[in-house]
Amino acid sequence: MIDVKKTLKDAEAKMQSTADHLSDTFDHIRAGRATVKLLDGIKADYYGSPMDLTQVANCSCPDAKSIVIAPWEKSMLKVIEKAIIDSPLGITPENNGEIIRIGLPPMTEDRRRQLAKQAKSEAESAKVAVRNIRRDVIEMLKKDIKNGLPEDVEKDAENDMQKLHDKYIKILDAHYAAKETEIMSV
């Protein structure tokens, strides 16, 4: 027989993990403001091994429209510049021999809509993950009735699972609404 409280606690942890993942994913979607998070996932070849830009350079945002990258070693300037050009960012960096500056152009209305659509897709994927967690737990509870779990305990656990589901769907909706507002504001 399963431990109902532990099962619900595990399900809540998975749902929280899904919400955290969505939040992290939203951090990587450009919303008009420059952020160092845009550089996550871009790797520069550092003496034969790929390294994150934040590990080979000091990355900062002096203002809302630019990112400045100051490599630890001057020899890394060209390598970092090439990594940024080859990345999916779609922006050409400026190299002045000391630092690399990335100027983020203002987004067009079409680009904003495209990013809002991408954010909606990510939010829907997170909602599906939360629904799947709920479904799996409820199926597990129903199967455990055969192993001696009382039906009233199963029904109470099912109701608690539904409340958890509703709570996390609201959290995901709030994350999406905030991101959409951020993307669509000019």
Short mmCIF file of N, CA and C in Angstrom, two decimals:
data_model
loop_
_atom_site.label_atom_id
_atom_site.label_comp_id
_atom_site.label_asym_id
_atom_site.label_seq_id
_atom_site.Cartn_x
_atom_site.Cartn_y
_atom_site.Cartn_z
N MET A 1 0.84 -1.19 0.00
CA MET A 1 0.00 0.00 0.00
C MET A 1 0.89 1.25 0.00
N ILE A 2 0.54 2.24 -0.82
CA ILE A 2 1.35 3.45 -0.94
C ILE A 2 1.07 4.41 0.22
N ASP A 3 2.08 5.24 0.49
CA ASP A 3 1.93 6.29 1.49
C ASP A 3 1.35 7.51 0.77
N VAL A 4 0.09 7.81 1.05
CA VAL A 4 -0.64 8.86 0.33
C VAL A 4 0.01 10.22 0.52
N LYS A 5 0.39 10.56 1.75
CA LYS A 5 0.98 11.88 2.00
C LYS A 5 2.30 12.04 1.26
N LYS A 6 3.11 10.99 1.27
CA LYS A 6 4.40 11.05 0.57
C LYS A 6 4.18 11.17 -0.93
N THR A 7 3.20 10.46 -1.46
CA THR A 7 2.89 10.52 -2.89
C THR A 7 2.46 11.93 -3.28
N LEU A 8 1.61 12.55 -2.47
CA LEU A 8 1.16 13.92 -2.77
C LEU A 8 2.31 14.91 -2.65
N LYS A 9 3.18 14.70 -1.66
CA LYS A 9 4.34 15.59 -1.48
C LYS A 9 5.29 15.47 -2.68
N ASP A 10 5.50 14.22 -3.15
CA ASP A 10 6.35 14.02 -4.32
C ASP A 10 5.75 14.68 -5.56
N ALA A 11 4.43 14.56 -5.71
CA ALA A 11 3.75 15.18 -6.85
C ALA A 11 3.89 16.70 -6.79
N GLU A 12 3.75 17.26 -5.59
CA GLU A 12 3.90 18.71 -5.45
C GLU A 12 5.31 19.15 -5.80
N ALA A 13 6.31 18.35 -5.39
CA ALA A 13 7.71 18.68 -5.72
C ALA A 13 7.92 18.67 -7.23
N LYS A 14 7.31 17.70 -7.92
CA LYS A 14 7.43 17.64 -9.38
C LYS A 14 6.75 18.84 -10.02
N MET A 15 5.60 19.23 -9.50
CA MET A 15 4.88 20.38 -10.06
C MET A 15 5.67 21.67 -9.83
N GLN A 16 6.29 21.80 -8.66
CA GLN A 16 7.12 22.97 -8.37
C GLN A 16 8.32 23.01 -9.31
N SER A 17 8.89 21.84 -9.56
CA SER A 17 10.01 21.75 -10.49
C SER A 17 9.59 22.20 -11.89
N THR A 18 8.39 21.83 -12.29
CA THR A 18 7.86 22.25 -13.59
C THR A 18 7.70 23.77 -13.64
N ALA A 19 7.18 24.36 -12.57
CA ALA A 19 7.01 25.82 -12.51
C ALA A 19 8.37 26.52 -12.55
N ASP A 20 9.35 25.96 -11.84
CA ASP A 20 10.70 26.54 -11.85
C ASP A 20 11.32 26.47 -13.24
N HIS A 21 11.10 25.33 -13.90
CA HIS A 21 11.64 25.16 -15.25
C HIS A 21 11.02 26.18 -16.21
N LEU A 22 9.72 26.39 -16.09
CA LEU A 22 9.05 27.38 -16.95
C LEU A 22 9.62 28.77 -16.70
N SER A 23 9.81 29.11 -15.45
CA SER A 23 10.36 30.41 -15.10
C SER A 23 11.76 30.58 -15.71
N ASP A 24 12.58 29.53 -15.62
CA ASP A 24 13.92 29.57 -16.19
C ASP A 24 13.86 29.69 -17.71
N THR A 25 12.94 28.97 -18.33
CA THR A 25 12.77 29.05 -19.77
C THR A 25 12.37 30.46 -20.19
N PHE A 26 11.48 31.08 -19.43
CA PHE A 26 11.06 32.45 -19.73
C PHE A 26 12.22 33.44 -19.60
N ASP A 27 13.15 33.17 -18.69
CA ASP A 27 14.30 34.05 -18.54
C ASP A 27 15.15 34.09 -19.82
N HIS A 28 15.10 33.02 -20.61
CA HIS A 28 15.90 32.95 -21.82
C HIS A 28 15.18 33.51 -23.04
N ILE A 29 13.94 33.90 -22.89
CA ILE A 29 13.20 34.53 -23.99
C ILE A 29 13.39 36.03 -23.89
N ARG A 30 13.96 36.61 -24.94
CA ARG A 30 14.24 38.04 -24.94
C ARG A 30 12.94 38.84 -24.91
N ALA A 31 12.89 39.81 -24.02
CA ALA A 31 11.67 40.60 -23.88
C ALA A 31 11.93 42.09 -24.03
N GLY A 32 12.91 42.44 -24.84
CA GLY A 32 13.17 43.86 -25.06
C GLY A 32 14.30 44.40 -24.19
N ARG A 33 14.45 43.87 -22.99
CA ARG A 33 15.52 44.30 -22.10
C ARG A 33 16.71 43.36 -22.23
N ALA A 34 17.89 43.92 -22.16
CA ALA A 34 19.11 43.10 -22.21
C ALA A 34 19.27 42.38 -20.88
N THR A 35 19.65 41.14 -20.95
CA THR A 35 19.94 40.35 -19.76
C THR A 35 21.04 39.36 -20.09
N VAL A 36 21.89 39.09 -19.13
CA VAL A 36 23.00 38.16 -19.33
C VAL A 36 22.48 36.75 -19.59
N LYS A 37 21.28 36.46 -19.13
CA LYS A 37 20.67 35.13 -19.35
C LYS A 37 20.56 34.80 -20.84
N LEU A 38 20.51 35.82 -21.70
CA LEU A 38 20.44 35.57 -23.14
C LEU A 38 21.67 34.82 -23.63
N LEU A 39 22.78 34.96 -22.92
CA LEU A 39 24.03 34.32 -23.33
C LEU A 39 24.15 32.87 -22.84
N ASP A 40 23.23 32.44 -21.96
CA ASP A 40 23.28 31.06 -21.47
C ASP A 40 23.16 30.10 -22.64
N GLY A 41 23.97 29.11 -22.63
CA GLY A 41 23.92 28.11 -23.69
C GLY A 41 24.87 28.40 -24.84
N ILE A 42 25.41 29.62 -24.90
CA ILE A 42 26.40 29.93 -25.94
C ILE A 42 27.76 29.49 -25.40
N LYS A 43 28.41 28.64 -26.17
CA LYS A 43 29.70 28.08 -25.74
C LYS A 43 30.82 28.61 -26.62
N ALA A 44 31.94 28.96 -25.99
CA ALA A 44 33.13 29.39 -26.70
C ALA A 44 34.20 28.32 -26.53
N ASP A 45 34.98 28.10 -27.58
CA ASP A 45 36.04 27.08 -27.52
C ASP A 45 37.20 27.63 -26.69
N TYR A 46 37.39 27.07 -25.52
CA TYR A 46 38.45 27.53 -24.61
C TYR A 46 39.52 26.45 -24.53
N TYR A 47 40.58 26.62 -25.31
CA TYR A 47 41.68 25.66 -25.38
C TYR A 47 41.19 24.24 -25.62
N GLY A 48 40.31 24.10 -26.59
CA GLY A 48 39.86 22.78 -27.01
C GLY A 48 38.60 22.26 -26.36
N SER A 49 38.10 22.93 -25.33
CA SER A 49 36.86 22.44 -24.71
C SER A 49 35.82 23.57 -24.69
N PRO A 50 34.57 23.24 -25.01
CA PRO A 50 33.53 24.27 -25.02
C PRO A 50 33.17 24.72 -23.60
N MET A 51 33.17 26.03 -23.41
CA MET A 51 32.86 26.60 -22.10
C MET A 51 31.77 27.67 -22.27
N ASP A 52 30.92 27.82 -21.24
CA ASP A 52 29.93 28.89 -21.26
C ASP A 52 30.65 30.24 -21.28
N LEU A 53 30.02 31.23 -21.92
CA LEU A 53 30.64 32.55 -21.99
C LEU A 53 30.88 33.14 -20.60
N THR A 54 29.97 32.85 -19.67
CA THR A 54 30.12 33.40 -18.33
C THR A 54 31.32 32.80 -17.59
N GLN A 55 31.87 31.70 -18.11
CA GLN A 55 33.04 31.08 -17.47
C GLN A 55 34.36 31.57 -18.06
N VAL A 56 34.31 32.24 -19.21
CA VAL A 56 35.54 32.73 -19.82
C VAL A 56 35.58 34.25 -19.91
N ALA A 57 34.51 34.91 -19.43
CA ALA A 57 34.46 36.37 -19.53
C ALA A 57 33.52 36.94 -18.48
N ASN A 58 33.70 38.22 -18.22
CA ASN A 58 32.79 38.94 -17.34
C ASN A 58 31.68 39.52 -18.21
N CYS A 59 30.45 39.09 -17.96
CA CYS A 59 29.31 39.54 -18.77
C CYS A 59 28.44 40.46 -17.92
N SER A 60 28.07 41.61 -18.48
CA SER A 60 27.24 42.54 -17.72
C SER A 60 26.32 43.31 -18.67
N CYS A 61 25.32 43.95 -18.08
CA CYS A 61 24.37 44.78 -18.83
C CYS A 61 24.45 46.20 -18.29
N PRO A 62 25.22 47.08 -18.95
CA PRO A 62 25.33 48.45 -18.45
C PRO A 62 24.04 49.26 -18.61
N ASP A 63 23.21 48.88 -19.58
CA ASP A 63 21.92 49.54 -19.76
C ASP A 63 20.92 48.52 -20.30
N ALA A 64 19.72 48.96 -20.57
CA ALA A 64 18.64 48.05 -20.97
C ALA A 64 18.77 47.53 -22.40
N LYS A 65 19.64 48.12 -23.19
CA LYS A 65 19.73 47.75 -24.60
C LYS A 65 21.07 47.15 -25.01
N SER A 66 21.97 46.87 -24.07
CA SER A 66 23.26 46.31 -24.47
C SER A 66 23.83 45.36 -23.41
N ILE A 67 24.67 44.47 -23.91
CA ILE A 67 25.40 43.52 -23.06
C ILE A 67 26.88 43.73 -23.36
N VAL A 68 27.70 43.78 -22.31
CA VAL A 68 29.14 43.94 -22.48
C VAL A 68 29.83 42.68 -21.98
N ILE A 69 30.74 42.16 -22.82
CA ILE A 69 31.49 40.95 -22.48
C ILE A 69 32.97 41.32 -22.45
N ALA A 70 33.58 41.16 -21.27
CA ALA A 70 35.00 41.44 -21.11
C ALA A 70 35.72 40.12 -20.83
N PRO A 71 36.40 39.55 -21.85
CA PRO A 71 37.05 38.25 -21.66
C PRO A 71 38.19 38.32 -20.64
N TRP A 72 38.41 37.19 -19.95
CA TRP A 72 39.51 37.14 -18.98
C TRP A 72 40.84 37.24 -19.71
N GLU A 73 40.91 36.69 -20.93
CA GLU A 73 42.14 36.72 -21.73
C GLU A 73 41.84 37.40 -23.07
N LYS A 74 42.73 38.28 -23.50
CA LYS A 74 42.52 39.00 -24.76
C LYS A 74 42.44 38.05 -25.96
N SER A 75 43.12 36.91 -25.88
CA SER A 75 43.11 35.97 -26.99
C SER A 75 41.73 35.36 -27.22
N MET A 76 40.84 35.49 -26.27
CA MET A 76 39.50 34.91 -26.38
C MET A 76 38.52 35.83 -27.12
N LEU A 77 38.91 37.06 -27.42
CA LEU A 77 38.00 38.00 -28.08
C LEU A 77 37.40 37.44 -29.37
N LYS A 78 38.25 36.97 -30.27
CA LYS A 78 37.78 36.46 -31.56
C LYS A 78 36.94 35.20 -31.38
N VAL A 79 37.33 34.34 -30.45
CA VAL A 79 36.61 33.08 -30.21
C VAL A 79 35.20 33.37 -29.68
N ILE A 80 35.11 34.30 -28.74
CA ILE A 80 33.81 34.67 -28.16
C ILE A 80 32.95 35.34 -29.23
N GLU A 81 33.55 36.23 -30.01
CA GLU A 81 32.81 36.91 -31.07
C GLU A 81 32.24 35.89 -32.06
N LYS A 82 33.05 34.90 -32.46
CA LYS A 82 32.59 33.86 -33.38
C LYS A 82 31.45 33.04 -32.76
N ALA A 83 31.56 32.72 -31.47
CA ALA A 83 30.52 31.94 -30.79
C ALA A 83 29.19 32.70 -30.78
N ILE A 84 29.25 34.01 -30.59
CA ILE A 84 28.02 34.82 -30.58
C ILE A 84 27.42 34.90 -31.98
N ILE A 85 28.26 35.06 -32.98
CA ILE A 85 27.77 35.13 -34.36
C ILE A 85 27.11 33.82 -34.76
N ASP A 86 27.70 32.69 -34.34
CA ASP A 86 27.17 31.37 -34.69
C ASP A 86 25.95 30.98 -33.85
N SER A 87 25.66 31.72 -32.80
CA SER A 87 24.56 31.37 -31.88
C SER A 87 23.21 31.73 -32.49
N PRO A 88 22.12 31.20 -31.91
CA PRO A 88 20.78 31.53 -32.41
C PRO A 88 20.29 32.93 -32.01
N LEU A 89 21.13 33.72 -31.33
CA LEU A 89 20.74 35.08 -30.94
C LEU A 89 20.40 35.94 -32.14
N GLY A 90 21.16 35.74 -33.22
CA GLY A 90 20.88 36.50 -34.43
C GLY A 90 21.34 37.94 -34.35
N ILE A 91 22.39 38.21 -33.57
CA ILE A 91 22.88 39.57 -33.39
C ILE A 91 24.38 39.59 -33.65
N THR A 92 24.84 40.61 -34.34
CA THR A 92 26.27 40.74 -34.61
C THR A 92 26.92 41.58 -33.52
N PRO A 93 27.93 41.04 -32.85
CA PRO A 93 28.60 41.80 -31.79
C PRO A 93 29.62 42.80 -32.34
N GLU A 94 29.93 43.78 -31.51
CA GLU A 94 30.96 44.78 -31.85
C GLU A 94 32.19 44.48 -31.01
N ASN A 95 33.35 44.32 -31.66
CA ASN A 95 34.60 44.03 -30.96
C ASN A 95 35.52 45.22 -31.12
N ASN A 96 35.90 45.85 -29.99
CA ASN A 96 36.79 47.01 -30.08
C ASN A 96 38.22 46.69 -29.64
N GLY A 97 38.56 45.41 -29.51
CA GLY A 97 39.91 45.01 -29.11
C GLY A 97 40.06 44.84 -27.61
N GLU A 98 39.15 45.37 -26.83
CA GLU A 98 39.17 45.25 -25.37
C GLU A 98 37.98 44.45 -24.86
N ILE A 99 36.82 44.83 -25.36
CA ILE A 99 35.57 44.19 -24.94
C ILE A 99 34.70 43.90 -26.16
N ILE A 100 33.68 43.10 -25.94
CA ILE A 100 32.69 42.84 -26.98
C ILE A 100 31.38 43.43 -26.49
N ARG A 101 30.76 44.22 -27.34
CA ARG A 101 29.49 44.86 -26.99
C ARG A 101 28.42 44.30 -27.91
N ILE A 102 27.30 43.90 -27.30
CA ILE A 102 26.15 43.44 -28.09
C ILE A 102 25.04 44.45 -27.90
N GLY A 103 24.69 45.13 -28.96
CA GLY A 103 23.58 46.09 -28.92
C GLY A 103 22.31 45.39 -29.35
N LEU A 104 21.31 45.41 -28.51
CA LEU A 104 20.05 44.74 -28.84
C LEU A 104 19.12 45.74 -29.52
N PRO A 105 18.80 45.50 -30.77
CA PRO A 105 17.90 46.42 -31.47
C PRO A 105 16.49 46.30 -30.92
N PRO A 106 15.70 47.36 -31.07
CA PRO A 106 14.31 47.26 -30.61
C PRO A 106 13.58 46.20 -31.42
N MET A 107 12.69 45.49 -30.76
CA MET A 107 11.97 44.41 -31.44
C MET A 107 10.81 44.97 -32.24
N THR A 108 10.56 44.32 -33.36
CA THR A 108 9.42 44.69 -34.18
C THR A 108 8.16 44.06 -33.57
N GLU A 109 7.01 44.53 -34.02
CA GLU A 109 5.74 44.00 -33.53
C GLU A 109 5.60 42.52 -33.88
N ASP A 110 6.04 42.15 -35.09
CA ASP A 110 5.98 40.74 -35.49
C ASP A 110 6.85 39.88 -34.58
N ARG A 111 8.06 40.36 -34.26
CA ARG A 111 8.97 39.60 -33.39
C ARG A 111 8.37 39.47 -31.98
N ARG A 112 7.74 40.52 -31.49
CA ARG A 112 7.09 40.45 -30.17
C ARG A 112 5.98 39.40 -30.17
N ARG A 113 5.18 39.39 -31.23
CA ARG A 113 4.10 38.39 -31.32
C ARG A 113 4.67 36.98 -31.39
N GLN A 114 5.76 36.83 -32.14
CA GLN A 114 6.40 35.52 -32.27
C GLN A 114 6.92 35.05 -30.90
N LEU A 115 7.53 35.94 -30.15
CA LEU A 115 8.05 35.59 -28.82
C LEU A 115 6.91 35.29 -27.85
N ALA A 116 5.82 36.04 -27.95
CA ALA A 116 4.65 35.78 -27.09
C ALA A 116 4.06 34.41 -27.41
N LYS A 117 4.06 34.07 -28.68
CA LYS A 117 3.57 32.75 -29.10
C LYS A 117 4.47 31.64 -28.55
N GLN A 118 5.79 31.88 -28.60
CA GLN A 118 6.75 30.92 -28.05
C GLN A 118 6.54 30.75 -26.55
N ALA A 119 6.32 31.85 -25.85
CA ALA A 119 6.09 31.80 -24.40
C ALA A 119 4.80 31.04 -24.10
N LYS A 120 3.77 31.26 -24.90
CA LYS A 120 2.50 30.54 -24.70
C LYS A 120 2.70 29.04 -24.90
N SER A 121 3.47 28.68 -25.91
CA SER A 121 3.76 27.27 -26.18
C SER A 121 4.49 26.63 -25.00
N GLU A 122 5.47 27.35 -24.45
CA GLU A 122 6.21 26.83 -23.29
C GLU A 122 5.29 26.67 -22.08
N ALA A 123 4.39 27.64 -21.88
CA ALA A 123 3.45 27.58 -20.76
C ALA A 123 2.50 26.39 -20.93
N GLU A 124 2.03 26.17 -22.16
CA GLU A 124 1.14 25.03 -22.41
C GLU A 124 1.84 23.71 -22.16
N SER A 125 3.11 23.63 -22.54
CA SER A 125 3.88 22.40 -22.27
C SER A 125 4.00 22.16 -20.78
N ALA A 126 4.22 23.21 -20.02
CA ALA A 126 4.32 23.08 -18.56
C ALA A 126 2.98 22.64 -17.97
N LYS A 127 1.87 23.18 -18.50
CA LYS A 127 0.55 22.78 -18.01
C LYS A 127 0.30 21.30 -18.30
N VAL A 128 0.70 20.84 -19.47
CA VAL A 128 0.54 19.43 -19.82
C VAL A 128 1.34 18.56 -18.85
N ALA A 129 2.54 19.00 -18.50
CA ALA A 129 3.36 18.25 -17.54
C ALA A 129 2.66 18.15 -16.19
N VAL A 130 2.06 19.26 -15.73
CA VAL A 130 1.35 19.25 -14.45
C VAL A 130 0.13 18.32 -14.53
N ARG A 131 -0.58 18.37 -15.65
CA ARG A 131 -1.75 17.48 -15.81
C ARG A 131 -1.33 16.01 -15.83
N ASN A 132 -0.19 15.72 -16.45
CA ASN A 132 0.30 14.34 -16.48
C ASN A 132 0.69 13.86 -15.09
N ILE A 133 1.26 14.73 -14.28
CA ILE A 133 1.60 14.36 -12.91
C ILE A 133 0.33 14.02 -12.15
N ARG A 134 -0.70 14.87 -12.31
CA ARG A 134 -1.98 14.61 -11.65
C ARG A 134 -2.56 13.28 -12.10
N ARG A 135 -2.58 13.05 -13.40
CA ARG A 135 -3.13 11.81 -13.94
C ARG A 135 -2.40 10.59 -13.39
N ASP A 136 -1.06 10.64 -13.37
CA ASP A 136 -0.27 9.50 -12.89
C ASP A 136 -0.56 9.20 -11.42
N VAL A 137 -0.67 10.24 -10.61
CA VAL A 137 -0.93 10.03 -9.18
C VAL A 137 -2.33 9.45 -8.97
N ILE A 138 -3.31 9.98 -9.69
CA ILE A 138 -4.68 9.48 -9.54
C ILE A 138 -4.77 8.02 -9.99
N GLU A 139 -4.10 7.68 -11.09
CA GLU A 139 -4.07 6.28 -11.53
C GLU A 139 -3.42 5.39 -10.49
N MET A 140 -2.34 5.87 -9.89
CA MET A 140 -1.65 5.10 -8.85
C MET A 140 -2.57 4.88 -7.65
N LEU A 141 -3.29 5.91 -7.27
CA LEU A 141 -4.21 5.80 -6.14
C LEU A 141 -5.34 4.80 -6.44
N LYS A 142 -5.88 4.85 -7.65
CA LYS A 142 -6.97 3.94 -8.02
C LYS A 142 -6.48 2.49 -8.05
N LYS A 143 -5.27 2.27 -8.53
CA LYS A 143 -4.71 0.92 -8.55
C LYS A 143 -4.47 0.41 -7.13
N ASP A 144 -4.13 1.32 -6.22
CA ASP A 144 -3.80 0.92 -4.86
C ASP A 144 -5.04 0.55 -4.04
N ILE A 145 -6.22 0.88 -4.53
CA ILE A 145 -7.46 0.45 -3.85
C ILE A 145 -7.48 -1.08 -3.79
N LYS A 146 -6.99 -1.71 -4.85
CA LYS A 146 -6.94 -3.18 -4.89
C LYS A 146 -5.98 -3.74 -3.84
N ASN A 147 -5.00 -2.92 -3.44
CA ASN A 147 -4.02 -3.36 -2.44
C ASN A 147 -4.44 -3.00 -1.02
N GLY A 148 -5.66 -2.54 -0.85
CA GLY A 148 -6.16 -2.29 0.50
C GLY A 148 -6.32 -0.83 0.89
N LEU A 149 -6.09 0.09 0.00
CA LEU A 149 -6.28 1.51 0.31
C LEU A 149 -7.79 1.78 0.40
N PRO A 150 -8.26 2.34 1.50
CA PRO A 150 -9.70 2.62 1.62
C PRO A 150 -10.15 3.63 0.56
N GLU A 151 -11.37 3.45 0.06
CA GLU A 151 -11.88 4.31 -1.00
C GLU A 151 -12.02 5.76 -0.56
N ASP A 152 -12.42 5.97 0.70
CA ASP A 152 -12.57 7.36 1.16
C ASP A 152 -11.21 8.06 1.23
N VAL A 153 -10.16 7.33 1.60
CA VAL A 153 -8.80 7.90 1.63
C VAL A 153 -8.38 8.23 0.19
N GLU A 154 -8.72 7.34 -0.74
CA GLU A 154 -8.37 7.56 -2.14
C GLU A 154 -9.10 8.79 -2.68
N LYS A 155 -10.37 8.94 -2.36
CA LYS A 155 -11.14 10.09 -2.84
C LYS A 155 -10.60 11.40 -2.25
N ASP A 156 -10.26 11.38 -0.95
CA ASP A 156 -9.68 12.57 -0.31
C ASP A 156 -8.34 12.93 -0.98
N ALA A 157 -7.53 11.92 -1.23
CA ALA A 157 -6.23 12.15 -1.88
C ALA A 157 -6.43 12.69 -3.30
N GLU A 158 -7.44 12.18 -3.98
CA GLU A 158 -7.75 12.65 -5.33
C GLU A 158 -8.16 14.12 -5.30
N ASN A 159 -8.97 14.49 -4.32
CA ASN A 159 -9.38 15.90 -4.17
C ASN A 159 -8.18 16.79 -3.84
N ASP A 160 -7.30 16.30 -2.96
CA ASP A 160 -6.09 17.06 -2.63
C ASP A 160 -5.20 17.23 -3.87
N MET A 161 -5.12 16.16 -4.68
CA MET A 161 -4.32 16.21 -5.90
C MET A 161 -4.91 17.25 -6.86
N GLN A 162 -6.23 17.31 -6.96
CA GLN A 162 -6.88 18.28 -7.83
C GLN A 162 -6.61 19.70 -7.36
N LYS A 163 -6.62 19.90 -6.03
CA LYS A 163 -6.32 21.23 -5.48
C LYS A 163 -4.88 21.64 -5.82
N LEU A 164 -3.94 20.69 -5.69
CA LEU A 164 -2.55 20.96 -6.05
C LEU A 164 -2.45 21.32 -7.54
N HIS A 165 -3.13 20.56 -8.35
CA HIS A 165 -3.14 20.80 -9.79
C HIS A 165 -3.63 22.22 -10.09
N ASP A 166 -4.76 22.58 -9.50
CA ASP A 166 -5.34 23.91 -9.73
C ASP A 166 -4.39 25.01 -9.29
N LYS A 167 -3.74 24.81 -8.15
CA LYS A 167 -2.80 25.79 -7.61
C LYS A 167 -1.64 26.02 -8.59
N TYR A 168 -1.07 24.93 -9.11
CA TYR A 168 0.08 25.08 -10.00
C TYR A 168 -0.32 25.57 -11.39
N ILE A 169 -1.51 25.25 -11.85
CA ILE A 169 -1.98 25.80 -13.13
C ILE A 169 -2.11 27.32 -13.00
N LYS A 170 -2.61 27.80 -11.85
CA LYS A 170 -2.71 29.26 -11.63
C LYS A 170 -1.32 29.89 -11.61
N ILE A 171 -0.36 29.23 -10.97
CA ILE A 171 1.01 29.74 -10.92
C ILE A 171 1.59 29.85 -12.34
N LEU A 172 1.39 28.79 -13.14
CA LEU A 172 1.90 28.80 -14.52
C LEU A 172 1.23 29.89 -15.35
N ASP A 173 -0.08 30.06 -15.16
CA ASP A 173 -0.80 31.13 -15.87
C ASP A 173 -0.27 32.51 -15.48
N ALA A 174 0.04 32.68 -14.20
CA ALA A 174 0.57 33.96 -13.73
C ALA A 174 1.95 34.23 -14.34
N HIS A 175 2.80 33.18 -14.40
CA HIS A 175 4.12 33.33 -15.02
C HIS A 175 3.96 33.76 -16.49
N TYR A 176 3.05 33.09 -17.19
CA TYR A 176 2.85 33.39 -18.61
C TYR A 176 2.31 34.81 -18.79
N ALA A 177 1.33 35.19 -17.98
CA ALA A 177 0.75 36.53 -18.11
C ALA A 177 1.81 37.61 -17.89
N ALA A 178 2.67 37.40 -16.90
CA ALA A 178 3.74 38.37 -16.62
C ALA A 178 4.72 38.45 -17.78
N LYS A 179 5.08 37.30 -18.34
CA LYS A 179 6.03 37.28 -19.45
C LYS A 179 5.43 37.91 -20.70
N GLU A 180 4.15 37.62 -20.96
CA GLU A 180 3.50 38.19 -22.14
C GLU A 180 3.44 39.71 -22.02
N THR A 181 3.12 40.20 -20.83
CA THR A 181 3.08 41.65 -20.61
C THR A 181 4.46 42.26 -20.84
N GLU A 182 5.49 41.58 -20.34
CA GLU A 182 6.87 42.05 -20.50
C GLU A 182 7.27 42.08 -21.98
N ILE A 183 6.89 41.04 -22.71
CA ILE A 183 7.26 40.96 -24.13
C ILE A 183 6.53 42.03 -24.94
N MET A 184 5.25 42.21 -24.69
CA MET A 184 4.45 43.09 -25.53
C MET A 184 4.58 44.58 -25.18
N SER A 185 5.18 44.88 -24.01
CA SER A 185 5.36 46.31 -23.68
C SER A 185 6.52 46.87 -24.51
N VAL A 186 6.31 48.07 -25.03
CA VAL A 186 7.29 48.65 -25.94
C VAL A 186 8.30 49.46 -25.19
#
